[in-house]
Coordinates of C-alpha atoms in Angstrom, one line a residue:
X24 CA 0.0 -0.2 -0.1
X25 CA 0.9 3.3 -0.6
X26 CA 1.8 5.8 2.3
X27 CA 2.1 9.6 2.6
X28 CA 3.3 11.0 6.0
X29 CA 1.5 14.1 6.9
X30 CA 2.0 17.2 9.7
X31 CA -0.1 20.1 10.3
X32 CA 0.9 23.3 11.4
X33 CA -0.6 26.5 12.6
X34 CA -0.4 28.8 15.4
X35 CA -2.7 28.5 18.0
X36 CA -6.8 28.1 17.2
X37 CA -6.0 28.4 14.0
X38 CA -8.0 25.4 13.3
X39 CA -5.4 21.9 13.2
X40 CA -7.8 19.8 15.4
X41 CA -10.8 21.0 13.2
X42 CA -9.2 19.9 10.4
X43 CA -7.9 16.6 11.4
X44 CA -12.3 15.7 12.8
X45 CA -13.0 16.3 9.2
X46 CA -10.0 14.2 7.6
X47 CA -11.4 11.4 10.0
X48 CA -14.9 12.1 8.9
X49 CA -14.1 12.0 5.4
X50 CA -12.3 9.2 5.2
X51 CA -15.3 6.9 6.9
X52 CA -13.7 6.0 10.6
X53 CA -16.3 6.2 12.1
X54 CA -19.4 3.7 12.2
X55 CA -22.5 6.1 10.9
X56 CA -24.2 6.0 13.9
X57 CA -21.3 6.2 16.5
X58 CA -21.1 10.0 18.5
X59 CA -17.5 11.3 18.5
X60 CA -18.2 14.9 19.3
X61 CA -15.0 17.0 18.2
X62 CA -12.2 17.8 19.1
X63 CA -11.2 14.5 19.0
X64 CA -7.6 14.5 18.9
X65 CA -7.2 16.4 22.2
X66 CA -7.8 13.7 24.7
X67 CA -6.3 14.6 27.9
X68 CA -8.3 17.2 30.2
X69 CA -6.1 19.5 30.1
X70 CA -6.2 20.5 26.0
X71 CA -9.7 19.8 26.4
X72 CA -10.3 22.7 29.4
X73 CA -8.0 25.1 27.5
X74 CA -8.9 24.0 23.3
X75 CA -5.0 23.8 22.7
X76 CA -3.1 20.8 22.1
X77 CA -0.6 20.1 23.6
X78 CA 1.4 17.1 22.8
X79 CA 1.3 15.9 19.3
X80 CA -0.7 12.8 18.1
X81 CA -0.7 10.3 15.9
X82 CA -3.6 9.3 13.4
X83 CA -3.8 7.2 10.1
X84 CA -6.3 7.2 7.5
X85 CA -6.7 5.0 4.2
X86 CA -8.4 7.4 1.3
X87 CA -8.1 6.0 -2.1
X88 CA -6.3 3.3 -0.7
X89 CA -3.2 5.2 0.0
X90 CA -2.2 5.0 3.8
X91 CA -2.1 8.5 5.3
X92 CA -0.4 8.9 8.9
X93 CA -1.4 12.4 9.7
X94 CA 0.6 14.3 12.8
X95 CA -1.3 17.1 14.9
X96 CA 1.0 19.2 16.3
X97 CA 1.0 21.4 19.0
X98 CA 0.5 25.5 18.1
X99 CA 1.9 26.4 21.3
X100 CA 4.8 28.1 20.9
X101 CA 5.9 27.0 24.6
X102 CA 5.8 23.3 23.2
X103 CA 7.9 24.2 20.2
X104 CA 10.1 21.1 21.2
X105 CA 7.1 18.6 20.4
X106 CA 6.8 20.4 17.1
X107 CA 10.6 20.0 16.5
X108 CA 10.9 16.1 16.9
X109 CA 7.8 15.2 15.3
X110 CA 8.2 17.0 11.8
X111 CA 11.1 14.3 11.1
X112 CA 8.8 11.7 10.7
X113 CA 6.6 13.9 8.4
X114 CA 7.7 14.0 4.3
X115 CA 4.9 17.3 3.6
X116 CA 3.3 19.6 5.9
X117 CA 0.0 21.4 6.0
X118 CA 0.9 25.0 6.8
X119 CA -2.9 26.2 8.4
X120 CA -3.4 30.2 8.2
X121 CA -6.3 32.1 9.1
X122 CA -8.2 33.9 7.0
X123 CA -8.2 36.8 8.9
X124 CA -5.2 36.8 11.3
X125 CA -2.8 35.6 8.8
X126 CA 0.7 34.6 9.8
X127 CA 1.7 35.0 13.2
X128 CA 4.8 34.4 15.1
X129 CA 4.0 30.8 16.3
X130 CA 3.3 30.1 11.9
X131 CA 7.0 31.4 10.8
X132 CA 8.5 29.5 13.6
X133 CA 6.9 25.9 12.8
X134 CA 7.1 26.9 9.0
X135 CA 10.8 27.9 9.6
X136 CA 11.5 24.4 11.2
X137 CA 9.4 22.6 8.1
X138 CA 11.5 24.3 5.7
X139 CA 15.0 23.3 7.0
X140 CA 14.3 19.6 7.0
X141 CA 12.8 19.9 3.3
X142 CA 9.7 18.9 3.3
X143 CA 7.0 19.8 1.0
X144 CA 4.6 22.4 2.2
X145 CA 0.7 22.9 1.1
X146 CA -1.3 26.1 2.1
X147 CA -4.8 25.8 3.5
X148 CA -6.6 29.5 4.2
X149 CA -8.8 29.1 7.4
X150 CA -11.9 30.2 8.1
X151 CA -13.1 32.3 5.2
X152 CA -16.8 31.7 6.4
X153 CA -15.2 34.9 9.5
X154 CA -16.7 38.5 9.0
X155 CA -13.8 40.7 7.7
X156 CA -11.8 37.9 6.2
X157 CA -9.2 38.6 3.6
X158 CA -7.9 35.4 2.2
X159 CA -6.4 36.9 -1.2
X160 CA -4.5 39.5 1.6
X161 CA -3.2 36.5 3.7
X162 CA -1.8 34.4 1.1
X163 CA 0.3 37.0 -0.4
X164 CA 1.4 37.2 3.2
X165 CA 2.0 33.7 3.6
X166 CA 4.4 34.0 0.2
X167 CA 6.3 36.6 2.2
X168 CA 6.8 34.5 5.2
X169 CA 7.8 31.4 2.3
X170 CA 10.5 33.7 0.4
X171 CA 11.7 35.5 4.2
X172 CA 12.5 31.9 5.4
X173 CA 14.7 31.3 2.0
X174 CA 12.5 28.5 0.4
X175 CA 13.2 27.0 -2.7
X176 CA 11.7 27.8 -5.7
X177 CA 10.3 24.2 -5.6
X178 CA 8.9 24.8 -1.8
X179 CA 7.7 28.6 -3.2
X180 CA 5.1 26.7 -5.7
X181 CA 2.9 25.7 -2.6
X182 CA -0.6 25.1 -3.4
X183 CA -3.2 26.7 -1.5
X184 CA -6.3 25.6 -0.4
X185 CA -9.6 27.5 0.8
X186 CA -12.4 26.7 3.1
X187 CA -13.9 26.5 6.3
X188 CA -13.2 23.6 8.6
X189 CA -16.1 24.7 10.9
X190 CA -18.2 24.1 8.3
X191 CA -16.7 21.2 6.9
X192 CA -15.4 22.2 3.3
X193 CA -11.9 22.5 1.3
X194 CA -11.5 23.6 -1.9
X195 CA -8.3 24.9 -4.7
X196 CA -10.5 28.0 -5.1
X197 CA -12.3 29.8 -2.7
X198 CA -15.6 28.7 -3.8
X199 CA -17.8 26.6 -1.5
X200 CA -18.1 23.1 -2.2
X201 CA -19.0 20.1 -0.4
X202 CA -16.9 18.4 1.4
X203 CA -13.1 18.1 1.6
X204 CA -12.5 15.9 -1.2
X205 CA -10.2 18.3 -3.0
X206 CA -8.3 19.2 -0.1
X207 CA -7.8 15.2 0.1
X208 CA -6.8 14.5 -3.8
X209 CA -4.1 17.4 -2.8
X210 CA -2.3 15.4 0.1
X211 CA -2.5 12.7 -2.6
X212 CA -1.0 14.6 -5.7
X213 CA 1.7 17.1 -3.8
X214 CA 2.7 15.3 -0.9
X215 CA 5.7 12.9 -2.0
X216 CA 5.7 9.4 -0.8
X217 CA 8.5 8.8 1.8
X218 CA 12.2 8.3 0.3
X219 CA 13.6 5.3 0.8
X220 CA 18.0 5.3 1.0
X221 CA 19.6 1.8 0.3
X222 CA 20.6 0.1 3.7
X223 CA 19.8 -1.6 7.1
X224 CA 17.5 -1.1 9.5
X225 CA 17.1 3.0 10.6
X226 CA 14.5 4.3 12.8
X227 CA 14.7 7.6 15.0
X228 CA 12.5 7.6 18.1
X229 CA 10.9 10.9 17.9
X230 CA 8.2 10.0 20.5
X231 CA 7.2 8.1 23.3
X232 CA 3.7 6.0 24.2
X233 CA 3.4 4.8 27.4
X234 CA 1.0 2.0 28.4
X235 CA 0.7 0.4 32.1
X236 CA 0.6 -3.1 30.3
X237 CA 3.4 -2.6 28.1
X238 CA 4.8 0.2 29.8
X239 CA 6.9 2.8 27.3
X240 CA 6.6 2.2 23.8
X241 CA 9.2 3.8 21.4
X242 CA 7.4 5.6 18.8
X243 CA 9.5 7.0 15.1
X244 CA 9.5 6.9 11.3
X245 CA 11.9 3.5 9.7
X246 CA 13.9 5.5 7.7
X247 CA 15.2 2.9 5.4
X248 CA 15.0 -1.3 5.9
X249 CA 12.5 -3.0 8.0
X250 CA 11.8 -3.8 11.6
X251 CA 10.0 -7.1 12.2
X252 CA 8.9 -8.6 15.9
X253 CA 11.5 -10.0 17.6
X254 CA 14.2 -9.3 15.4
X255 CA 17.2 -8.2 17.6
X256 CA 18.7 -4.8 17.1
X257 CA 20.9 -2.0 18.3
X258 CA 19.7 0.9 20.1
X259 CA 22.2 4.3 19.4
X260 CA 21.9 6.0 21.9
X261 CA 22.5 10.2 21.6
X262 CA 25.6 10.3 24.4
X263 CA 27.2 7.0 22.0
X264 CA 26.4 4.2 23.8
X265 CA 25.1 0.8 22.2
X266 CA 22.8 -1.8 23.7
X267 CA 22.1 -4.7 22.4
X268 CA 18.0 -5.1 22.3
X269 CA 15.3 -7.3 20.8
X270 CA 12.3 -5.9 19.2
X271 CA 8.9 -7.5 21.8
X272 CA 5.9 -6.2 19.7
X273 CA 4.6 -3.8 16.7
X274 CA 2.5 -2.1 16.1
X275 CA 1.2 0.8 13.4
X276 CA -1.3 3.2 13.6
X277 CA -4.8 2.6 12.7
X278 CA -7.9 4.8 12.3
X279 CA -7.2 6.5 16.3
X280 CA -5.7 3.7 17.8
X281 CA -2.6 1.2 17.3
X282 CA -2.3 -2.8 15.0
X283 CA -0.6 -5.3 16.1
X284 CA 1.8 -6.4 12.8
X285 CA 4.8 -8.9 12.6
X286 CA 6.4 -6.2 10.8
X287 CA 6.9 -2.6 9.3
X288 CA 8.9 -1.5 6.0
X289 CA 10.5 1.9 5.6
X290 CA 8.5 5.0 5.0
X291 CA 6.3 4.3 7.7
X292 CA 5.7 5.1 11.3
X293 CA 5.5 2.3 13.6
X294 CA 5.5 1.8 17.5
X295 CA 7.9 -0.7 19.2
X296 CA 7.8 -2.3 22.1
X297 CA 10.2 -4.6 24.4
X298 CA 13.1 -1.3 24.3
X299 CA 14.6 -0.4 27.8
X300 CA 15.9 2.8 28.8
X301 CA 15.6 4.6 25.5
X302 CA 15.3 8.2 25.0
X303 CA 13.4 10.6 22.3
X304 CA 17.0 10.8 19.5
X305 CA 18.1 7.5 19.8
X306 CA 17.9 5.1 16.6
X307 CA 17.2 1.6 16.2
X308 CA 19.7 -0.1 14.2
X309 CA 20.7 -3.4 12.6
X310 CA 22.1 -5.7 14.8
X311 CA 25.4 -6.4 13.3
X312 CA 26.3 -3.1 11.1
X313 CA 24.2 0.0 13.3
X314 CA 24.6 3.5 11.7
X315 CA 23.1 6.1 13.7
X316 CA 20.6 8.8 12.3
X317 CA 21.7 12.9 13.4
X318 CA 20.7 13.9 16.6
X319 CA 17.0 15.6 16.4
X320 CA 18.1 19.3 18.0
X321 CA 15.8 21.3 20.3
X322 CA 15.7 25.4 21.0
X323 CA 17.0 25.9 24.2
X324 CA 14.4 27.0 27.3
X325 CA 14.5 30.5 28.0
X326 CA 12.7 30.5 31.4
X327 CA 13.6 29.2 34.8
X328 CA 11.6 28.2 37.9
X329 CA 12.4 27.0 41.6
X330 CA 9.8 23.8 42.4
X331 CA 10.4 22.6 46.3
X332 CA 8.4 20.7 48.6
X333 CA 5.3 22.2 50.3
X334 CA 6.7 23.6 53.1
X335 CA 3.8 25.8 53.9
X336 CA 1.3 25.3 57.7
X337 CA -1.4 23.5 55.5
X338 CA 1.5 20.6 54.2
X339 CA 0.3 16.8 53.5
X340 CA -3.4 18.0 54.3
X341 CA -4.4 17.5 50.8
X342 CA -1.9 15.5 48.4
X343 CA -0.3 12.2 48.2
X344 CA 3.1 12.9 46.9
X345 CA 4.8 15.5 49.5
X346 CA 8.3 14.6 50.1
X347 CA 11.5 15.4 47.7
X348 CA 11.9 11.9 46.4
X349 CA 8.9 12.1 44.9
X350 CA 9.0 15.3 43.2
X351 CA 13.0 14.3 42.1
X352 CA 11.3 10.8 40.4
X353 CA 8.1 13.0 38.9
X354 CA 10.5 15.3 37.6
X355 CA 12.5 13.0 36.3
X356 CA 10.0 11.2 34.4
X357 CA 8.3 14.0 32.9
X358 CA 12.3 15.2 31.2
X359 CA 12.2 11.6 28.9
X360 CA 9.3 12.8 26.9
X361 CA 9.3 16.3 27.4
X362 CA 12.3 17.4 25.2
X363 CA 12.3 21.0 26.0
X364 CA 12.5 20.5 30.0
X365 CA 15.7 20.9 32.1
X366 CA 15.9 19.6 35.6
X367 CA 19.0 20.8 37.8
X368 CA 20.0 20.2 41.8
X369 CA 19.9 23.7 43.5
X370 CA 21.4 24.2 46.8
X371 CA 18.7 22.8 49.0
X372 CA 18.2 19.1 48.6
X373 CA 14.3 19.7 48.5
X374 CA 14.5 22.4 46.0
X375 CA 15.1 21.8 41.9
X376 CA 15.5 24.5 39.3
X377 CA 13.4 23.4 36.1
X378 CA 13.9 25.4 32.8
X379 CA 11.5 25.4 30.1
X380 CA 10.4 27.4 27.4
X381 CA 7.5 30.1 28.7
X382 CA 5.0 30.2 31.4
X383 CA 2.4 28.1 29.9
X384 CA 5.0 25.4 29.5
X385 CA 6.0 24.7 33.6
X386 CA 2.3 25.9 33.8
X387 CA 1.0 23.1 31.9
X388 CA 3.7 20.3 34.1
X389 CA 3.1 22.1 37.3
X390 CA -1.3 21.2 36.6
X391 CA -0.4 18.1 35.3
X392 CA 1.7 16.9 38.3
X393 CA -1.5 18.7 40.7
X394 CA -3.9 16.9 39.4
X395 CA -2.0 13.4 39.9
X396 CA -1.7 14.0 43.9
X397 CA 1.6 16.3 44.1
X398 CA 2.1 19.0 46.5
X399 CA 4.2 21.4 46.2
X400 CA 6.1 25.3 46.1
X401 CA 6.8 27.1 42.8
X402 CA 8.8 30.5 42.7
X403 CA 8.6 33.8 40.5
X404 CA 9.8 32.3 36.9
X405 CA 13.3 33.8 36.2
X406 CA 14.3 34.7 32.7
X407 CA 18.0 32.5 31.9
X408 CA 21.2 34.8 31.2
X409 CA 24.1 34.4 29.8
X410 CA 27.2 36.0 29.2
X411 CA 27.7 36.4 25.1
X412 CA 30.6 38.5 24.5
X413 CA 31.3 40.0 27.9
X414 CA 28.3 41.4 28.4
X415 CA 25.1 40.4 30.7
X416 CA 22.5 38.8 27.4
X417 CA 18.9 38.0 27.9
X418 CA 16.2 36.4 25.6
X419 CA 14.4 38.9 23.8
X420 CA 10.7 37.9 21.6
X421 CA 8.6 39.0 18.9
X422 CA 5.1 40.2 20.5
X423 CA 2.3 40.7 18.4
X424 CA -1.0 42.0 19.4
X425 CA -4.1 42.9 17.2
X426 CA -6.2 45.0 19.0
X427 CA -9.8 47.2 18.2
X428 CA -8.3 50.3 17.3
X429 CA -9.0 52.5 20.2
X430 CA -7.5 50.3 22.7
X431 CA -3.6 50.7 20.5
X432 CA -2.6 53.6 22.3
X433 CA -3.1 51.8 25.7
X434 CA -1.3 48.3 24.2
X435 CA 1.9 50.5 23.2
X436 CA 2.0 52.1 26.1
X437 CA 2.0 49.5 28.4
X438 CA 4.7 47.5 25.9
X439 CA 6.9 49.9 26.1
X440 CA 6.8 50.8 29.7
X441 CA 8.3 46.8 29.9
X442 CA 11.4 47.9 27.6
X443 CA 9.5 47.2 24.3
X444 CA 10.4 48.8 21.5
X445 CA 7.8 48.7 18.1
X446 CA 8.7 47.6 14.7
X447 CA 5.4 47.4 12.8
X448 CA 1.8 48.9 12.9
X449 CA -0.6 48.6 10.5
X450 CA -4.6 48.5 10.3
X451 CA -6.2 44.9 9.4
X452 CA -9.8 46.0 9.0
X453 CA -11.4 47.8 12.1
X454 CA -8.3 46.1 14.0
X455 CA -5.2 47.6 14.4
X456 CA -1.5 45.4 14.3
X457 CA 1.5 45.8 16.3
X458 CA 4.6 44.3 16.4
X459 CA 7.2 44.6 19.0
X460 CA 10.5 43.2 20.1
X461 CA 10.7 43.3 24.3
X462 CA 13.1 41.4 26.9
X463 CA 10.8 38.0 27.5
X464 CA 10.9 39.1 31.4
X465 CA 8.6 42.0 29.6
X466 CA 6.1 39.6 29.0
X467 CA 5.5 38.1 32.9
X468 CA 2.1 39.6 34.0
X469 CA 1.9 41.3 30.6
X470 CA -1.6 39.3 29.4
X471 CA -3.6 39.9 32.7
X472 CA -2.8 44.2 32.5
X473 CA -3.3 44.0 28.4
X474 CA -6.1 41.9 28.8
X475 CA -7.7 45.0 31.8
X476 CA -6.5 47.4 29.8
X477 CA -8.5 46.3 26.4
X478 CA -11.8 44.9 27.8
X479 CA -10.3 41.7 26.8
X480 CA -10.2 42.3 23.3
X481 CA -6.2 42.0 22.6
X482 CA -4.8 39.4 21.3
X483 CA -1.1 38.4 21.7
X484 CA 1.4 36.1 20.4
X485 CA 5.2 36.1 20.9
X486 CA 8.0 33.5 19.9
X487 CA 11.5 33.9 21.0
X488 CA 14.0 35.7 18.5
X489 CA 17.5 35.7 20.1
X490 CA 19.6 37.0 23.1
X491 CA 20.4 40.5 23.2
X492 CA 22.3 43.0 26.1
X493 CA 20.6 43.1 29.2
X494 CA 17.9 46.1 29.0
X495 CA 17.5 47.3 32.3
X496 CA 15.2 47.3 35.5
X497 CA 11.4 46.4 33.9
X498 CA 8.5 48.2 36.4
X499 CA 7.0 45.0 38.3
X500 CA 3.3 45.1 39.7
X501 CA 2.2 48.5 40.9
X502 CA 0.2 47.8 44.0
X503 CA 1.0 45.3 47.0
X504 CA -0.6 42.4 48.8
X505 CA -2.8 41.9 51.4
X506 CA -1.5 39.2 54.1
X507 CA -2.8 37.1 56.8
X508 CA -2.4 38.1 60.0
X509 CA -2.7 35.0 61.8
X510 CA -4.3 31.4 61.3
X511 CA -7.6 30.7 61.5
X512 CA -11.2 30.6 59.1
X513 CA -11.6 34.2 57.7
X514 CA -15.4 35.9 58.5
X515 CA -17.7 38.2 56.5
X516 CA -17.5 40.8 59.1
X517 CA -13.8 41.5 59.1
X518 CA -13.2 41.3 55.2
X519 CA -16.5 43.2 55.3
X520 CA -14.6 46.3 57.4
X521 CA -11.0 45.6 55.2
X522 CA -12.8 45.9 51.6
X523 CA -11.9 49.7 51.3
X524 CA -8.3 48.0 51.6
X525 CA -8.2 46.2 48.3
X526 CA -10.4 43.2 46.7
X527 CA -9.6 40.0 48.0
X528 CA -8.7 35.8 46.7
X529 CA -10.3 33.9 49.6
X530 CA -13.9 34.2 50.9
X531 CA -15.7 34.2 54.1
X532 CA -15.2 30.6 55.8
X533 CA -11.7 29.9 54.1
X534 CA -8.5 28.7 56.0
X535 CA -6.3 31.1 55.7
X536 CA -2.3 30.8 57.9
X537 CA -0.2 33.6 58.8
X538 CA 2.4 35.3 55.8
X539 CA -0.5 33.9 52.8
X540 CA -1.7 36.3 50.6
X541 CA -5.4 36.8 50.6
X542 CA -6.0 40.1 48.3
X543 CA -4.4 43.4 46.3
X544 CA -3.9 46.5 48.2
X545 CA -5.5 49.4 46.1
X546 CA -2.1 50.9 46.9
X547 CA 2.3 50.1 47.1
X548 CA 3.5 48.6 49.8
X549 CA 2.2 45.1 51.8
X550 CA -0.3 45.6 54.1
X551 CA -0.9 42.8 57.1
X552 CA -4.2 42.4 57.9
X553 CA -6.9 40.1 60.5
X554 CA -9.0 39.0 57.9
X555 CA -10.0 36.2 61.3
X556 CA -12.0 39.1 63.3
X557 CA -15.5 37.9 64.3
X558 CA -18.3 40.3 65.5
X559 CA -18.0 40.6 69.6
X560 CA -21.9 39.8 70.3
X561 CA -23.1 41.3 73.3
X562 CA -26.8 40.9 75.0
X563 CA -27.6 44.3 73.8
X564 CA -29.3 45.2 70.6
X565 CA -27.4 47.4 68.8
X566 CA -30.1 51.1 68.5
X567 CA -29.5 50.1 64.3
X568 CA -29.9 47.1 63.1
X569 CA -27.0 45.3 61.9
X570 CA -25.9 46.9 58.6
X571 CA -26.4 43.7 56.1
X572 CA -22.1 42.5 55.1
X573 CA -21.7 43.3 51.5
X574 CA -18.5 41.3 50.1
X575 CA -17.9 41.3 46.6
X576 CA -16.7 37.8 45.4
X577 CA -13.3 37.0 45.2
X578 CA -11.3 37.0 42.9
X579 CA -10.4 33.8 40.9
X580 CA -6.4 33.7 39.6
X581 CA -5.9 30.7 37.4
X582 CA -2.3 29.0 37.9
X583 CA -0.4 31.1 35.2
X584 CA -2.2 34.3 36.6
X585 CA -0.6 33.3 39.8
X586 CA 2.7 32.9 38.0
X587 CA 2.5 36.3 36.3
X588 CA 1.7 37.5 39.3
X589 CA 3.9 37.1 42.0
X590 CA 7.1 38.4 43.0
X591 CA 10.6 37.2 44.0
X592 CA 9.9 37.4 47.8
X593 CA 6.3 35.5 47.4
X594 CA 5.8 31.9 46.0
X595 CA 2.6 29.4 45.1
X596 CA 1.8 26.5 47.1
X597 CA 0.3 24.2 44.7
X598 CA -2.1 21.3 46.2
X599 CA -4.3 18.7 44.3
X600 CA -7.4 20.8 45.6
X601 CA -5.9 24.6 46.3
X602 CA -3.6 27.2 45.0
X603 CA -2.5 29.2 47.0
X604 CA -0.3 32.7 47.2
X605 CA 1.9 33.6 49.8
X606 CA 5.2 35.0 50.7
X607 CA 8.7 32.6 51.1
X608 CA 8.7 34.1 54.4
X609 CA 5.8 33.7 56.5
X610 CA 7.0 35.9 59.4
X611 CA 6.7 39.3 59.7
X612 CA 10.4 40.2 61.3
X613 CA 12.2 37.6 58.6
X614 CA 9.9 39.4 55.9
X615 CA 12.1 42.9 56.8
X616 CA 15.3 41.3 57.6
X617 CA 15.2 39.8 54.0
X618 CA 14.4 42.9 52.6
X619 CA 17.3 44.5 54.4
X620 CA 19.3 42.4 52.8
X621 CA 18.2 42.7 49.4
X622 CA 18.7 46.6 49.5
X623 CA 22.2 46.0 50.9
X624 CA 23.0 43.5 48.1
X625 CA 21.4 46.1 45.5
X626 CA 23.3 49.0 46.8

């Protein structure tokens, strides 16, 4: 059977997973009466809740007697490590672009990787049914993007399809048709068959799967030769060591699942069971004459955070895994499949420095651990600083903001205060398109402020650009916080009396402890407050009836918002049921000593 291997790449929210849904329906993967729902490929809870793809996934369909392996990739810059490695399995890419937004920063990032691997591109302009869409302008912008990325003549001659994934049609002209048949025919026509060089077995492990019955499973494309069940092989590791092993079981991808087979030929994507101690990037090669494939290189992390055990007064009340050994084992397990992550031991035996691609990348890891029953404390995210040519340098990012015109000045003001420089300003319909270059530090906490300033209308995206000289101090949070004075249960009476001091992150009746952050001060500077005081009751009725307490509901903050909110002397306590912000030093005297030390160091 002929094979086509294709990856779908795009920016966040441009419709990759919806397109995969349509391909599955078009090729009759499901029975006529089967309930499928939508976003079929986003199968873990976090992906469905956030509406984003986090892990790359494989699915295979048969169309006109040709097997098409489709790889759905994440669109978020923080999961670029996932995209870089799975593109190695593909021979062609579908670049999906929104007909209104056009190419975005992440589009550029993933397309660059695909062109470097010499993959054959097809462009799909999605959402042409949206108001304000401009498919022709977007097509020109995509061509300019290809040109600026030094695409070859052959790559510049890409076929373009227009359509709407939501309404289930794609055509090679901007004329509505019945379904996605033109696109499926285009895949067979334009995506080349896998090129198979002569020689012995070679297969690079580009992805991991895990099964409670079979253990760790290696996934990759057989580049040349063939692999059989029970065959002795050499596992060539990234560090140069070669281990002898045997293939216990072999699976190929069929529809949404896997099918056990006895042999797989070059060009197909398969899953190998029975290997131990393998990592992503290792090569499965011939037992007698092993030859390794080039190692997968992944861009370096740009941000780090300190993960430590939960040492708050509520330690161990909520979680199942609470010790530093649990934490170390879990982080090491994550390293096996999360290529863009790094973990280092710190000076303290109970804490680890974890390096990642950005706030979302680290936030998803923390959220996953929390749901698995871990308790931990995480510190403020810090950018990674390097010395380049004797100068202190920090990562810079390209920031793109699309915002209604009336809010453009507010966005420019916010970004320039954080040391951003505007490079492009143009009008797209009734939206203003702004592009900046900004230090990565300036992005921490920017999203929340920007959404507040633009009434939630701003759409922002960013991607790492390069390291440049340090830009000087960047102003942090303007307001201080309200800190609990002592442990206890908050009362409506106290919170009502404190409302003029700011707004709260707790409701009446919640357990708090000394040093916990329970609200934001309406002024600069931190304030210690007593939120646990009850009303003094007497046996005499007050002359006027009690004023009813009108307490504003607490402000709910997501994990990422907390990560962007905290300052260097604060941290987040994360447990399966609670996310609490607190001061690193719970005692007020300790905090004063710490701030004095910091002032002396800065001086």
